[in-house]
Coordinates of C-alpha atoms in Angstrom, one line a residue:
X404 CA 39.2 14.6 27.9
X405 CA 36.3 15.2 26.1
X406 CA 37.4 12.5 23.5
X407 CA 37.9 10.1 25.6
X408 CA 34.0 10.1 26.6
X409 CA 32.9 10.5 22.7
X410 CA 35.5 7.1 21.9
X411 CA 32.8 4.6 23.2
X412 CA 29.8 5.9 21.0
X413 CA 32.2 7.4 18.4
X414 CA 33.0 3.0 17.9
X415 CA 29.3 1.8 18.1
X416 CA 27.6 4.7 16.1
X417 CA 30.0 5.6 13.0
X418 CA 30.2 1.8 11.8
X419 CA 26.6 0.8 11.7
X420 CA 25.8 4.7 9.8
X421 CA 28.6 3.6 7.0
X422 CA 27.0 -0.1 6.7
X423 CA 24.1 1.8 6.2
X424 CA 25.4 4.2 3.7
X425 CA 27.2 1.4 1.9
X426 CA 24.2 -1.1 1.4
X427 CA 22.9 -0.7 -2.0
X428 CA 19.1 0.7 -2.1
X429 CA 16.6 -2.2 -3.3
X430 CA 14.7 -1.4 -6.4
X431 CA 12.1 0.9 -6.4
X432 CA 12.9 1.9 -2.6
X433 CA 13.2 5.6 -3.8
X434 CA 9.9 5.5 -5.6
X435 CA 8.1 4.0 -2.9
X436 CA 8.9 6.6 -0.3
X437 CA 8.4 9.1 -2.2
X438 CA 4.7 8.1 -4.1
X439 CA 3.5 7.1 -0.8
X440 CA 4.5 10.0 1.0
X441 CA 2.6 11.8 -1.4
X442 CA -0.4 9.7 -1.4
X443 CA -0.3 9.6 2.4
X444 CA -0.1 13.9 2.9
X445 CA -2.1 14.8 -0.6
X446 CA -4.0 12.9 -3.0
X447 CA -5.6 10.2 -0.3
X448 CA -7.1 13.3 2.6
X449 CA -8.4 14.8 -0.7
X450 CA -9.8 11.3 -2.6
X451 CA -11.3 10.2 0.7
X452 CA -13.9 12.9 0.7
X453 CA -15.2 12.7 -2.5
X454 CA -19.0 10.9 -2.2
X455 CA -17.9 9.2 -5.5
X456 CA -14.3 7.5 -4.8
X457 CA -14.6 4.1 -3.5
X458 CA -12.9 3.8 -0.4
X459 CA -11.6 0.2 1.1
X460 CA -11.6 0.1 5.1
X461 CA -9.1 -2.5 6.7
X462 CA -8.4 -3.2 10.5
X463 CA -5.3 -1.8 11.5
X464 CA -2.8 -4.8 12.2
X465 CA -1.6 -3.2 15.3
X466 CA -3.9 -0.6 16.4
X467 CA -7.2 -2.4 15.6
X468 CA -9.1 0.7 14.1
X469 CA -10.5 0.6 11.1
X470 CA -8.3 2.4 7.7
X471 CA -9.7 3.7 5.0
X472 CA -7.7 4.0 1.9
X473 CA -9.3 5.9 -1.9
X474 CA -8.4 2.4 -4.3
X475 CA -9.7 1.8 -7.6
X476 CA -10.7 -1.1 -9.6
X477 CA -13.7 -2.9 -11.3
X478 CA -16.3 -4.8 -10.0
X479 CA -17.3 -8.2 -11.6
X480 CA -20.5 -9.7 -10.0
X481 CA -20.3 -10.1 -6.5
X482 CA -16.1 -9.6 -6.6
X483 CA -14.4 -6.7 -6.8
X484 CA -10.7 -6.7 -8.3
X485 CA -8.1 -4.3 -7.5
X486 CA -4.2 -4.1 -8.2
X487 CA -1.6 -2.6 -4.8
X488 CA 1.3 -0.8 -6.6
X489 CA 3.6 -1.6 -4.0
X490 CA 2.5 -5.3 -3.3
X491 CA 3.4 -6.4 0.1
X492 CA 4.9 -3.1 1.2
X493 CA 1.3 -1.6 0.6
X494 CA 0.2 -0.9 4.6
X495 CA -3.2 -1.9 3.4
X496 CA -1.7 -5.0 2.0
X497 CA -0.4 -5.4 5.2
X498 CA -3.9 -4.6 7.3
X499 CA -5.6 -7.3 4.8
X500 CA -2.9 -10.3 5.6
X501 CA -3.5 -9.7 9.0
X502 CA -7.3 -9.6 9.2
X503 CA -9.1 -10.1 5.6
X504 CA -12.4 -9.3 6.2
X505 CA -12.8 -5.9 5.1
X506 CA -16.0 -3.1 3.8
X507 CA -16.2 -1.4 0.5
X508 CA -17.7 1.7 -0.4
X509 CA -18.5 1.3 -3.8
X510 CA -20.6 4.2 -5.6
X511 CA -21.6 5.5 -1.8
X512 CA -23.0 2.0 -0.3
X513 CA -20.5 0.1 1.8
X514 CA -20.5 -3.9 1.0
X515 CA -18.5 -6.4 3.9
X516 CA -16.4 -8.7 2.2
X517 CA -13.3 -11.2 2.2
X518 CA -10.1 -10.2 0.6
X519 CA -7.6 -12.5 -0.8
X520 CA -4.1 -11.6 -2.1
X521 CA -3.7 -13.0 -5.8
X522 CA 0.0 -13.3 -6.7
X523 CA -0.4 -16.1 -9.5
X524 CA -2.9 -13.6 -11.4
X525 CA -2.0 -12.3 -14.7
X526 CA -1.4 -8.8 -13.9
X527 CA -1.2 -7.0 -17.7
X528 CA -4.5 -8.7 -18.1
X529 CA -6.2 -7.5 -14.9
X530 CA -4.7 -3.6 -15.8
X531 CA -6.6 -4.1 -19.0
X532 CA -9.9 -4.5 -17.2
X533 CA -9.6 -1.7 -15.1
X534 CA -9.9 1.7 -15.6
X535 CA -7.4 2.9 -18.3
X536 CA -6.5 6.0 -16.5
X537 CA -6.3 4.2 -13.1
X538 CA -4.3 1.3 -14.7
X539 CA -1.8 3.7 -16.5
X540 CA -1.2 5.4 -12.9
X541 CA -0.9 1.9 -11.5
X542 CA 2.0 1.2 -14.4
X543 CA 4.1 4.1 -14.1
X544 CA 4.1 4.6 -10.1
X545 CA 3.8 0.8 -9.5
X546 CA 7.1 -1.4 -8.6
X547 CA 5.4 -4.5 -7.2
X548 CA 2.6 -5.2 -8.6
X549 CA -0.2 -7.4 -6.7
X550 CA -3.9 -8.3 -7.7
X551 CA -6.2 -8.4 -4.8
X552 CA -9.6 -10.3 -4.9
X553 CA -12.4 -8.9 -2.6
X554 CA -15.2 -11.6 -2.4
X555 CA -18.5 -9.2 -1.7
X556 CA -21.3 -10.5 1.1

């Protein structure tokens, strides 16, 4: 009796889980979850509070409040280059597609500015010009790579 009520969900519930289980994971998938999840709980609450870490502040894409996320990269006259690790997956990424305009604390002064996504950019070149310990972190956590141009006001 009791089987007989399981049956219907028992059909619609088991299939789609071994779909799931069967579809290969995409590259990097693993790495992703588990760097940000990191970043998220750890090394960003703690980076964000430090007077010296630049911080970039986006517009959430669905709530509309403002995110800060600890970045690094090099400023060069009145632009300011950084590289996501995870490209497109990156929820700043994200924030910045949506709404580009964006602040930048850099050295404890926050500049407004417009950010552009850089895909045809010569990424080994722009880790060069960075930071070598920041780029070296970028290298061995990254798996999708993506140069990001902020123009400063």
């Amino acid at each position: 009796m009791l089987w007989s009520l399981a049956v219907p969900v028992h059909r619609r519930v088991i299939p789609a889980r071994m779909r799931r289980v069967a579809r290969p994971t995409p590259p990097g998938d693993r790495q992703h979850r588990l760097v940000t999840s990191v970043q998220r709980k750890l090394i960003n609450p703690a980076l964000s509070r430090l007077p010296s870490q630049t911080l970039l502040e986006t517009t959430g894409r669905t709530s509309g409040l403002p995110r800060r996320t600890p970045i690094s990269g090099r400023r060069t006259g009145d632009r300011f280059w950084l590289v996501s690790e995870f490209g497109l997956r990156s929820h700043y990424v994200r924030n910045i597609q949506a709404d580009p305009h964006v602040r930048l604390r850099l050295h404890g002064h926050w500049h407004h500015g417009v950010a552009r996504l850089v895909p045809e950019d010569d990424i080994r070149a722009r880790l060069k010009s960075l930071p070598r310990m920041d780029s070296a972190v970028i290298r061995t956590v990254g798996t999708d790579l993506l140069s990001i141009r902020i123009d400063l006001d």
